[in-house]
Amino acid sequence: MNSQIIEIPATQWQLPATQNKWINALEQGKVLYFPQLPFTLTADERSLLTPKVLEEKVRNISLANHHELKGAAGDKQTQKLLKNMLQRYRSHSEQLIHSLLPKYQGALREAPTSYRPKAVEARKQSWRADDRRMHVDSFPSRPNHGERILRVFSNINPAGVPRVWRVGEPFADMVKTMLPRAKPYVRWQAKALHKLGITKSLRSEYDHLMLQLHDNMKADMDYQTSAPQVTMPFAAGSAWVCFSDHALHGVESGQYMLEQTFHIAPEDQYDPNISPLAHLNTVMQRQLV
Ligand code: SIN
Ligand code: FE
């Protein structure tokens, strides 16, 4: 397997210049790793490095585009610090993405910023929701009709603990194994799910197949352990970027991470022909959206 991880020695969130080989790698589903790109907390913000800032029973704190903070416990001052930290992380991520991918400017749709202060090892979840198992991101209640999921991650662990991921084989290789197991799409079922409010919009055949790939990968423990993969410790003080609907990933361990999501239509990519939707359209020999 060619390396699925490309290291970039940048030290500033605003890159002085980008490179086509980085852009191609990212759009092909690889992970761009910036080992020397820390997101530095202020002295006050360091008090946020505890799972106590989380409301009960939630995993993440998130800041929506319209500045609403969700999932945070604590007093007004704590909430204000959280909001500031997340806003600053959002603007650092924007700088990185705009300088790495200038053509995306104007085409990106911003999604929430999130802070994950819990230790991954402490999570208890059903196999389907368990992100320790390798998967591509696909969300049961939020069909996206092929819109891409681009994410910027930063490990802000204060004690030097890495965030350890497993990064799997290329998407197309996984599809060869997993697509034959997919249940067929049933349009009336998708309509019923939408009508009942279980999905926020109509689940397209694309969304159905992506969920099937996600579930079938997670359900297969033999695939999880034996499929081609690399274990990748993302160092404290580093950042990494990937299309999480395309790069196979699972998180093994770590604590304290920030994440910013962006969406973009595949037509607006540098190469619109490389995306999960384009690939699945080709394999299925029809338009899935
Ligand atoms: C995921 O996106 O699957 C989880 C990533 C992480 O928590 O490190
Ligand atoms: Fe994921």
Tab-separated table of N, CA and C in Angstrom, residues 32-192:
chain	number	residue	atom	x	y	z
A	32	LEU	N	-3.279	14.579	5.181
A	32	LEU	CA	-2.142	15.504	5.224
A	32	LEU	C	-1.803	15.756	6.687
A	33	TYR	N	-0.549	15.505	7.029
A	33	TYR	CA	-0.125	15.587	8.430
A	33	TYR	C	0.861	16.736	8.601
A	34	PHE	N	0.547	17.624	9.524
A	34	PHE	CA	1.383	18.796	9.820
A	34	PHE	C	1.966	18.619	11.225
A	35	PRO	N	3.119	17.928	11.340
A	35	PRO	CA	3.624	17.600	12.676
A	35	PRO	C	4.072	18.815	13.486
A	36	GLN	N	4.355	19.932	12.798
A	36	GLN	CA	4.860	21.103	13.533
A	36	GLN	C	3.885	22.258	13.506
A	37	LEU	N	2.602	21.940	13.599
A	37	LEU	CA	1.606	23.003	13.518
A	37	LEU	C	0.711	22.988	14.759
A	38	PRO	N	1.223	23.531	15.865
A	38	PRO	CA	0.425	23.515	17.094
A	38	PRO	C	-0.653	24.593	17.089
A	39	PHE	N	-1.745	24.295	17.766
A	39	PHE	CA	-2.735	25.323	18.078
A	39	PHE	C	-2.487	25.643	19.552
A	40	THR	N	-2.016	26.858	19.810
A	40	THR	CA	-1.562	27.191	21.162
A	40	THR	C	-2.683	27.810	21.987
A	41	LEU	N	-2.886	27.261	23.166
A	41	LEU	CA	-3.915	27.793	24.059
A	41	LEU	C	-3.343	28.947	24.874
A	42	THR	N	-4.207	29.876	25.237
A	42	THR	CA	-3.786	30.941	26.153
A	42	THR	C	-3.734	30.343	27.573
A	43	ALA	N	-3.118	31.080	28.487
A	43	ALA	CA	-3.007	30.587	29.873
A	43	ALA	C	-4.405	30.300	30.437
A	44	ASP	N	-5.363	31.185	30.173
A	44	ASP	CA	-6.731	30.972	30.667
A	44	ASP	C	-7.369	29.730	30.048
A	45	GLU	N	-7.145	29.561	28.761
A	45	GLU	CA	-7.778	28.430	28.062
A	45	GLU	C	-7.268	27.081	28.561
A	46	ARG	N	-6.094	27.069	29.150
A	46	ARG	CA	-5.568	25.789	29.654
A	46	ARG	C	-6.459	25.206	30.751
A	47	SER	N	-7.266	26.065	31.378
A	47	SER	CA	-8.201	25.555	32.390
A	47	SER	C	-9.323	24.722	31.740
A	48	LEU	N	-9.428	24.786	30.424
A	48	LEU	CA	-10.471	24.030	29.716
A	48	LEU	C	-10.039	22.592	29.431
A	49	LEU	N	-8.785	22.279	29.778
A	49	LEU	CA	-8.263	20.936	29.492
A	49	LEU	C	-8.682	19.961	30.595
A	50	THR	N	-9.971	19.695	30.643
A	50	THR	CA	-10.551	18.718	31.565
A	50	THR	C	-11.908	18.290	31.009
A	51	PRO	N	-12.254	17.007	31.177
A	51	PRO	CA	-13.568	16.568	30.683
A	51	PRO	C	-14.718	17.210	31.463
A	52	LYS	N	-14.390	17.882	32.574
A	52	LYS	CA	-15.458	18.521	33.380
A	52	LYS	C	-16.166	19.637	32.623
A	53	VAL	N	-15.572	20.143	31.563
A	53	VAL	CA	-16.246	21.200	30.789
A	53	VAL	C	-17.414	20.653	29.966
A	54	LEU	N	-17.532	19.306	29.919
A	54	LEU	CA	-18.618	18.688	29.153
A	54	LEU	C	-19.893	18.591	29.981
A	55	GLU	N	-21.014	18.841	29.316
A	55	GLU	CA	-22.295	18.533	29.941
A	55	GLU	C	-22.382	17.024	30.117
A	56	GLU	N	-23.241	16.597	31.039
A	56	GLU	CA	-23.376	15.164	31.262
A	56	GLU	C	-23.814	14.449	29.983
A	57	LYS	N	-23.275	13.285	29.763
A	57	LYS	CA	-23.683	12.387	28.674
A	57	LYS	C	-23.365	12.898	27.274
A	58	VAL	N	-22.553	13.928	27.132
A	58	VAL	CA	-22.177	14.338	25.781
A	58	VAL	C	-20.686	14.082	25.565
A	59	ARG	N	-20.318	13.958	24.282
A	59	ARG	CA	-18.956	13.602	23.918
A	59	ARG	C	-18.149	14.815	23.482
A	60	ASN	N	-18.879	15.790	22.894
A	60	ASN	CA	-18.195	16.938	22.285
A	60	ASN	C	-18.848	18.235	22.711
A	61	ILE	N	-18.058	19.281	22.622
A	61	ILE	CA	-18.625	20.621	22.719
A	61	ILE	C	-18.551	21.185	21.312
A	62	SER	N	-19.636	21.809	20.860
A	62	SER	CA	-19.537	22.339	19.500
A	62	SER	C	-20.026	23.776	19.423
A	63	LEU	N	-19.436	24.457	18.465
A	63	LEU	CA	-19.823	25.841	18.203
A	63	LEU	C	-20.360	25.895	16.778
A	64	ALA	N	-21.658	26.215	16.670
A	64	ALA	CA	-22.268	26.289	15.339
A	64	ALA	C	-21.838	27.586	14.659
A	65	ASN	N	-22.050	27.660	13.334
A	65	ASN	CA	-21.654	28.866	12.573
A	65	ASN	C	-22.294	30.116	13.150
A	66	HIS	N	-23.531	29.939	13.655
A	66	HIS	CA	-24.204	31.123	14.181
A	66	HIS	C	-23.857	31.343	15.661
A	67	HIS	N	-22.709	30.799	16.077
A	67	HIS	CA	-22.113	31.103	17.393
A	67	HIS	C	-22.806	30.497	18.595
A	68	GLU	N	-23.627	29.496	18.372
A	68	GLU	CA	-24.284	28.852	19.513
A	68	GLU	C	-23.395	27.733	20.038
A	69	LEU	N	-23.136	27.757	21.349
A	69	LEU	CA	-22.283	26.749	21.982
A	69	LEU	C	-23.164	25.623	22.507
A	70	LYS	N	-22.775	24.353	22.190
A	70	LYS	CA	-23.579	23.213	22.652
A	70	LYS	C	-22.696	22.227	23.394
A	71	GLY	N	-23.249	21.620	24.426
A	71	GLY	CA	-22.555	20.529	25.114
A	71	GLY	C	-21.644	20.968	26.240
A	72	ALA	N	-21.617	22.292	26.530
A	72	ALA	CA	-20.680	22.794	27.536
A	72	ALA	C	-21.335	22.934	28.901
A	73	ALA	N	-20.600	22.509	29.934
A	73	ALA	CA	-21.028	22.747	31.316
A	73	ALA	C	-20.270	23.980	31.814
A	74	GLY	N	-20.478	24.330	33.054
A	74	GLY	CA	-19.648	25.389	33.635
A	74	GLY	C	-20.295	26.750	33.619
A	75	ASP	N	-19.625	27.699	34.281
A	75	ASP	CA	-20.187	29.048	34.447
A	75	ASP	C	-19.990	29.891	33.184
A	76	LYS	N	-20.454	31.134	33.275
A	76	LYS	CA	-20.407	32.054	32.128
A	76	LYS	C	-18.981	32.234	31.618
A	77	GLN	N	-18.046	32.378	32.553
A	77	GLN	CA	-16.651	32.627	32.199
A	77	GLN	C	-16.067	31.444	31.406
A	78	THR	N	-16.388	30.209	31.880
A	78	THR	CA	-15.911	29.006	31.181
A	78	THR	C	-16.494	28.953	29.771
A	79	GLN	N	-17.777	29.260	29.677
A	79	GLN	CA	-18.440	29.202	28.371
A	79	GLN	C	-17.836	30.245	27.420
A	80	LYS	N	-17.487	31.381	27.978
A	80	LYS	CA	-16.896	32.427	27.153
A	80	LYS	C	-15.511	32.005	26.645
A	81	LEU	N	-14.747	31.386	27.543
A	81	LEU	CA	-13.423	30.901	27.146
A	81	LEU	C	-13.525	29.830	26.052
A	82	LEU	N	-14.510	28.927	26.227
A	82	LEU	CA	-14.709	27.858	25.240
A	82	LEU	C	-15.050	28.448	23.874
A	83	LYS	N	-15.944	29.419	23.903
A	83	LYS	CA	-16.392	30.045	22.665
A	83	LYS	C	-15.210	30.716	21.952
A	84	ASN	N	-14.412	31.435	22.732
A	84	ASN	CA	-13.244	32.114	22.150
A	84	ASN	C	-12.263	31.134	21.557
A	85	MET	N	-12.013	30.053	22.303
A	85	MET	CA	-11.053	29.057	21.823
A	85	MET	C	-11.548	28.434	20.515
A	86	LEU	N	-12.837	28.090	20.489
A	86	LEU	CA	-13.382	27.449	19.287
A	86	LEU	C	-13.407	28.422	18.109
A	87	GLN	N	-13.719	29.690	18.401
A	87	GLN	CA	-13.727	30.681	17.314
A	87	GLN	C	-12.318	30.867	16.744
A	88	ARG	N	-11.335	30.906	17.648
A	88	ARG	CA	-9.959	31.062	17.175
A	88	ARG	C	-9.526	29.838	16.376
A	89	TYR	N	-9.938	28.652	16.819
A	89	TYR	CA	-9.585	27.439	16.073
A	89	TYR	C	-10.241	27.454	14.685
A	90	ARG	N	-11.466	27.909	14.654
A	90	ARG	CA	-12.158	28.023	13.361
A	90	ARG	C	-11.365	28.939	12.425
A	91	SER	N	-10.913	30.075	12.935
A	91	SER	CA	-10.246	30.994	12.008
A	91	SER	C	-8.846	30.473	11.622
A	92	HIS	N	-8.167	29.764	12.513
A	92	HIS	CA	-6.900	29.110	12.113
A	92	HIS	C	-7.149	28.060	11.022
A	93	SER	N	-8.220	27.266	11.200
A	93	SER	CA	-8.527	26.221	10.210
A	93	SER	C	-8.865	26.846	8.857
A	94	GLU	N	-9.578	27.969	8.903
A	94	GLU	CA	-9.914	28.663	7.640
A	94	GLU	C	-8.640	29.120	6.934
A	95	GLN	N	-7.727	29.676	7.712
A	95	GLN	CA	-6.452	30.128	7.111
A	95	GLN	C	-5.737	28.962	6.445
A	96	LEU	N	-5.699	27.834	7.164
A	96	LEU	CA	-4.991	26.672	6.620
A	96	LEU	C	-5.657	26.192	5.329
A	97	ILE	N	-6.969	26.039	5.368
A	97	ILE	CA	-7.683	25.499	4.201
A	97	ILE	C	-7.630	26.486	3.029
A	98	HIS	N	-7.781	27.773	3.304
A	98	HIS	CA	-7.731	28.754	2.207
A	98	HIS	C	-6.340	28.811	1.575
A	99	SER	N	-5.297	28.663	2.385
A	99	SER	CA	-3.949	28.742	1.797
A	99	SER	C	-3.522	27.414	1.170
A	100	LEU	N	-4.078	26.327	1.675
A	100	LEU	CA	-3.754	25.009	1.099
A	100	LEU	C	-4.536	24.773	-0.191
A	101	LEU	N	-5.790	25.263	-0.222
A	101	LEU	CA	-6.718	24.951	-1.317
A	101	LEU	C	-7.387	26.233	-1.804
A	102	PRO	N	-6.591	27.157	-2.417
A	102	PRO	CA	-7.155	28.474	-2.764
A	102	PRO	C	-8.405	28.384	-3.634
A	103	LYS	N	-8.483	27.354	-4.491
A	103	LYS	CA	-9.645	27.254	-5.389
A	103	LYS	C	-10.951	26.969	-4.626
A	104	TYR	N	-10.855	26.449	-3.433
A	104	TYR	CA	-12.062	26.138	-2.659
A	104	TYR	C	-12.752	27.389	-2.100
A	105	GLN	N	-12.003	28.507	-2.083
A	105	GLN	CA	-12.574	29.719	-1.472
A	105	GLN	C	-13.865	30.098	-2.164
A	106	GLY	N	-14.857	30.411	-1.385
A	106	GLY	CA	-16.140	30.782	-1.980
A	106	GLY	C	-17.037	29.581	-2.200
A	107	ALA	N	-16.453	28.376	-2.245
A	107	ALA	CA	-17.266	27.178	-2.492
A	107	ALA	C	-17.485	26.370	-1.219
A	108	LEU	N	-16.782	26.752	-0.156
A	108	LEU	CA	-16.885	25.971	1.083
A	108	LEU	C	-18.116	26.366	1.883
A	109	ARG	N	-18.723	25.375	2.500
A	109	ARG	CA	-19.833	25.640	3.410
A	109	ARG	C	-19.350	25.202	4.787
A	110	GLU	N	-19.372	26.140	5.704
A	110	GLU	CA	-18.805	25.823	7.009
A	110	GLU	C	-19.771	25.078	7.905
A	111	ALA	N	-19.218	24.170	8.673
A	111	ALA	CA	-19.996	23.388	9.628
A	111	ALA	C	-19.435	23.671	11.021
A	112	PRO	N	-19.989	23.062	12.057
A	112	PRO	CA	-19.539	23.389	13.404
A	112	PRO	C	-18.073	23.061	13.689
A	113	THR	N	-17.578	23.750	14.709
A	113	THR	CA	-16.243	23.513	15.255
A	113	THR	C	-16.454	22.651	16.499
A	114	SER	N	-15.593	21.648	16.716
A	114	SER	CA	-15.847	20.854	17.916
A	114	SER	C	-14.600	20.611	18.749
A	115	TYR	N	-14.847	20.425	20.038
A	115	TYR	CA	-13.798	20.163	21.018
A	115	TYR	C	-14.124	18.827	21.689
A	116	ARG	N	-13.158	17.915	21.687
A	116	ARG	CA	-13.390	16.574	22.245
A	116	ARG	C	-12.446	16.329	23.417
A	117	PRO	N	-12.917	16.656	24.647
A	117	PRO	CA	-12.032	16.569	25.812
A	117	PRO	C	-11.982	15.210	26.504
A	118	LYS	N	-12.760	14.244	26.010
A	118	LYS	CA	-12.798	12.932	26.678
A	118	LYS	C	-11.714	12.012	26.156
A	119	ALA	N	-11.228	11.131	27.012
A	119	ALA	CA	-10.277	10.117	26.544
A	119	ALA	C	-11.022	9.126	25.662
A	120	VAL	N	-10.471	8.858	24.499
A	120	VAL	CA	-11.112	7.936	23.552
A	120	VAL	C	-11.311	6.575	24.203
A	121	GLU	N	-10.333	6.161	24.985
A	121	GLU	CA	-10.362	4.827	25.599
A	121	GLU	C	-11.529	4.679	26.572
A	122	ALA	N	-12.069	5.807	27.073
A	122	ALA	CA	-13.124	5.739	28.091
A	122	ALA	C	-14.523	5.630	27.485
A	123	ARG	N	-14.605	5.706	26.143
A	123	ARG	CA	-15.931	5.702	25.518
A	123	ARG	C	-16.577	4.326	25.535
A	124	LYS	N	-17.891	4.332	25.738
A	124	LYS	CA	-18.643	3.080	25.609
A	124	LYS	C	-19.731	3.316	24.575
A	125	GLN	N	-19.676	2.556	23.501
A	125	GLN	CA	-20.627	2.792	22.415
A	125	GLN	C	-21.003	1.507	21.708
A	126	SER	N	-22.120	1.566	20.987
A	126	SER	CA	-22.484	0.426	20.155
A	126	SER	C	-21.455	0.310	19.033
A	127	TRP	N	-21.331	-0.856	18.434
A	127	TRP	CA	-20.322	-1.033	17.379
A	127	TRP	C	-20.539	-0.054	16.228
A	128	ARG	N	-21.801	0.265	15.971
A	128	ARG	CA	-22.096	1.124	14.823
A	128	ARG	C	-21.630	2.564	15.066
A	129	ALA	N	-21.713	2.997	16.328
A	129	ALA	CA	-21.306	4.370	16.658
A	129	ALA	C	-19.850	4.434	17.096
A	130	ASP	N	-19.185	3.293	17.144
A	130	ASP	CA	-17.838	3.243	17.715
A	130	ASP	C	-16.780	3.658	16.682
A	131	ASP	N	-16.264	4.867	16.854
A	131	ASP	CA	-15.293	5.385	15.882
A	131	ASP	C	-13.892	4.822	16.086
A	132	ARG	N	-13.765	3.882	17.042
A	132	ARG	CA	-12.485	3.178	17.140
A	132	ARG	C	-12.358	2.171	16.002
A	133	ARG	N	-13.498	1.756	15.476
A	133	ARG	CA	-13.454	0.860	14.317
A	133	ARG	C	-13.256	1.696	13.053
A	134	MET	N	-12.449	1.181	12.135
A	134	MET	CA	-12.184	1.949	10.899
A	134	MET	C	-13.487	2.134	10.120
A	135	HIS	N	-13.596	3.318	9.519
A	135	HIS	CA	-14.823	3.657	8.792
A	135	HIS	C	-14.554	4.853	7.884
A	136	VAL	N	-15.535	5.153	7.039
A	136	VAL	CA	-15.585	6.470	6.396
A	136	VAL	C	-16.786	7.176	7.006
A	137	ASP	N	-16.713	8.492	7.171
A	137	ASP	CA	-17.801	9.204	7.823
A	137	ASP	C	-19.058	9.188	6.954
A	138	SER	N	-20.159	8.822	7.593
A	138	SER	CA	-21.462	8.799	6.939
A	138	SER	C	-22.469	8.788	8.073
A	139	PHE	N	-23.423	9.707	8.041
A	139	PHE	CA	-24.274	9.890	9.211
A	139	PHE	C	-25.715	9.512	8.904
A	140	PRO	N	-26.272	8.577	9.702
A	140	PRO	CA	-27.607	8.035	9.405
A	140	PRO	C	-28.696	9.094	9.283
A	141	SER	N	-28.648	10.136	10.122
A	141	SER	CA	-29.759	11.095	10.093
A	141	SER	C	-29.504	12.270	9.140
A	142	ARG	N	-28.271	12.382	8.628
A	142	ARG	CA	-27.940	13.548	7.812
A	142	ARG	C	-27.418	13.152	6.428
A	143	PRO	N	-28.330	12.823	5.524
A	143	PRO	CA	-27.886	12.509	4.159
A	143	PRO	C	-27.167	13.722	3.574
A	144	ASN	N	-26.115	13.520	2.774
A	144	ASN	CA	-25.425	14.700	2.214
A	144	ASN	C	-25.385	14.692	0.689
A	145	HIS	N	-25.939	13.664	0.067
A	145	HIS	CA	-26.071	13.627	-1.392
A	145	HIS	C	-24.748	13.829	-2.114
A	146	GLY	N	-23.669	13.404	-1.497
A	146	GLY	CA	-22.360	13.454	-2.176
A	146	GLY	C	-21.518	14.646	-1.810
A	147	GLU	N	-22.076	15.573	-1.044
A	147	GLU	CA	-21.277	16.721	-0.605
A	147	GLU	C	-20.128	16.191	0.260
A	148	ARG	N	-18.961	16.793	0.093
A	148	ARG	CA	-17.771	16.263	0.763
A	148	ARG	C	-17.665	16.713	2.215
A	149	ILE	N	-16.943	15.901	2.999
A	149	ILE	CA	-16.699	16.211	4.416
A	149	ILE	C	-15.193	16.385	4.597
A	150	LEU	N	-14.790	17.647	4.728
A	150	LEU	CA	-13.365	17.982	4.865
A	150	LEU	C	-13.122	18.397	6.316
A	151	ARG	N	-12.128	17.787	6.963
A	151	ARG	CA	-11.955	18.071	8.390
A	151	ARG	C	-10.516	18.433	8.746
A	152	VAL	N	-10.404	19.405	9.643
A	152	VAL	CA	-9.095	19.833	10.156
A	152	VAL	C	-9.042	19.471	11.641
A	153	PHE	N	-8.080	18.636	12.018
A	153	PHE	CA	-7.957	18.163	13.393
A	153	PHE	C	-6.699	18.740	14.035
A	154	SER	N	-6.767	18.953	15.353
A	154	SER	CA	-5.578	19.392	16.071
A	154	SER	C	-5.518	18.687	17.424
A	155	ASN	N	-4.371	18.107	17.713
A	155	ASN	CA	-4.179	17.454	19.014
A	155	ASN	C	-3.634	18.488	19.992
A	156	ILE	N	-4.452	18.865	20.985
A	156	ILE	CA	-4.009	19.894	21.934
A	156	ILE	C	-3.692	19.280	23.309
A	157	ASN	N	-3.333	17.999	23.318
A	157	ASN	CA	-3.037	17.351	24.609
A	157	ASN	C	-1.848	18.031	25.301
A	158	PRO	N	-2.036	18.447	26.565
A	158	PRO	CA	-0.977	19.203	27.241
A	158	PRO	C	0.155	18.322	27.763
A	159	ALA	N	-0.065	16.993	27.819
A	159	ALA	CA	0.943	16.111	28.414
A	159	ALA	C	1.712	15.333	27.345
A	160	GLY	N	1.605	15.772	26.101
A	160	GLY	CA	2.373	15.120	25.033
A	160	GLY	C	1.795	13.787	24.579
A	161	VAL	N	0.529	13.512	24.915
A	161	VAL	CA	-0.070	12.228	24.511
A	161	VAL	C	-0.550	12.313	23.057
A	162	PRO	N	-0.098	11.404	22.196
A	162	PRO	CA	-0.549	11.470	20.808
A	162	PRO	C	-2.008	11.043	20.654
A	163	ARG	N	-2.625	11.443	19.570
A	163	ARG	CA	-3.934	10.887	19.208
A	163	ARG	C	-3.643	9.825	18.153
A	164	VAL	N	-3.956	8.592	18.505
A	164	VAL	CA	-3.536	7.484	17.647
A	164	VAL	C	-4.698	7.050	16.764
A	165	TRP	N	-4.477	7.130	15.474
A	165	TRP	CA	-5.472	6.677	14.490
A	165	TRP	C	-4.957	5.425	13.791
A	166	ARG	N	-5.890	4.663	13.262
A	166	ARG	CA	-5.542	3.665	12.252
A	166	ARG	C	-6.065	4.218	10.931
A	167	VAL	N	-5.208	4.280	9.939
A	167	VAL	CA	-5.622	4.790	8.625
A	167	VAL	C	-5.599	3.601	7.669
A	168	GLY	N	-6.725	3.369	7.023
A	168	GLY	CA	-6.888	2.142	6.240
A	168	GLY	C	-6.483	2.265	4.783
A	169	GLU	N	-6.857	1.241	4.029
A	169	GLU	CA	-6.504	1.150	2.611
A	169	GLU	C	-7.270	2.211	1.803
A	170	PRO	N	-6.870	2.419	0.521
A	170	PRO	CA	-7.610	3.374	-0.310
A	170	PRO	C	-9.093	2.986	-0.434
A	171	PHE	N	-9.933	4.002	-0.528
A	171	PHE	CA	-11.388	3.841	-0.608
A	171	PHE	C	-11.787	2.792	-1.667
A	172	ALA	N	-11.187	2.892	-2.857
A	172	ALA	CA	-11.578	2.000	-3.965
A	172	ALA	C	-11.296	0.534	-3.607
A	173	ASP	N	-10.219	0.292	-2.873
A	173	ASP	CA	-9.895	-1.092	-2.476
A	173	ASP	C	-10.933	-1.606	-1.486
A	174	MET	N	-11.314	-0.754	-0.540
A	174	MET	CA	-12.329	-1.143	0.442
A	174	MET	C	-13.673	-1.420	-0.254
A	175	VAL	N	-13.992	-0.581	-1.256
A	175	VAL	CA	-15.271	-0.743	-1.966
A	175	VAL	C	-15.352	-2.129	-2.629
A	176	LYS	N	-14.210	-2.596	-3.163
A	176	LYS	CA	-14.209	-3.928	-3.804
A	176	LYS	C	-14.649	-5.003	-2.817
A	177	THR	N	-14.222	-4.895	-1.576
A	177	THR	CA	-14.579	-5.899	-0.568
A	177	THR	C	-15.980	-5.681	-0.020
A	178	MET	N	-16.325	-4.418	0.253
A	178	MET	CA	-17.540	-4.138	1.029
A	178	MET	C	-18.796	-3.904	0.196
A	179	LEU	N	-18.653	-3.389	-1.033
A	179	LEU	CA	-19.866	-3.056	-1.799
A	179	LEU	C	-20.724	-4.286	-2.127
A	180	PRO	N	-20.080	-5.429	-2.468
A	180	PRO	CA	-20.924	-6.606	-2.756
A	180	PRO	C	-21.803	-7.014	-1.574
A	181	ARG	N	-21.468	-6.581	-0.367
A	181	ARG	CA	-22.277	-6.941	0.807
A	181	ARG	C	-23.421	-5.958	1.060
A	182	ALA	N	-23.454	-4.865	0.299
A	182	ALA	CA	-24.448	-3.817	0.588
A	182	ALA	C	-25.854	-4.285	0.245
A	183	LYS	N	-26.792	-3.995	1.123
A	183	LYS	CA	-28.203	-4.275	0.828
A	183	LYS	C	-28.664	-3.285	-0.229
A	184	PRO	N	-29.606	-3.704	-1.077
A	184	PRO	CA	-30.063	-2.768	-2.115
A	184	PRO	C	-30.824	-1.582	-1.504
A	185	TYR	N	-30.794	-0.487	-2.242
A	185	TYR	CA	-31.511	0.737	-1.846
A	185	TYR	C	-33.002	0.541	-2.095
A	186	VAL	N	-33.819	0.932	-1.129
A	186	VAL	CA	-35.277	0.828	-1.305
A	186	VAL	C	-35.860	2.228	-1.128
A	187	ARG	N	-36.342	2.788	-2.256
A	187	ARG	CA	-36.731	4.198	-2.245
A	187	ARG	C	-37.888	4.495	-1.286
A	188	TRP	N	-38.860	3.570	-1.227
A	188	TRP	CA	-40.001	3.867	-0.339
A	188	TRP	C	-39.561	3.889	1.124
A	189	GLN	N	-38.547	3.078	1.443
A	189	GLN	CA	-38.049	3.104	2.831
A	189	GLN	C	-37.368	4.443	3.126
A	190	ALA	N	-36.590	4.918	2.147
A	190	ALA	CA	-35.913	6.210	2.314
A	190	ALA	C	-36.955	7.312	2.495
A	191	LYS	N	-38.044	7.227	1.724
A	191	LYS	CA	-39.114	8.238	1.840
A	191	LYS	C	-39.764	8.182	3.213
A	192	ALA	N	-39.993	6.970	3.706
A	192	ALA	CA	-40.630	6.813	5.027
A	192	ALA	C	-39.727	7.384	6.120
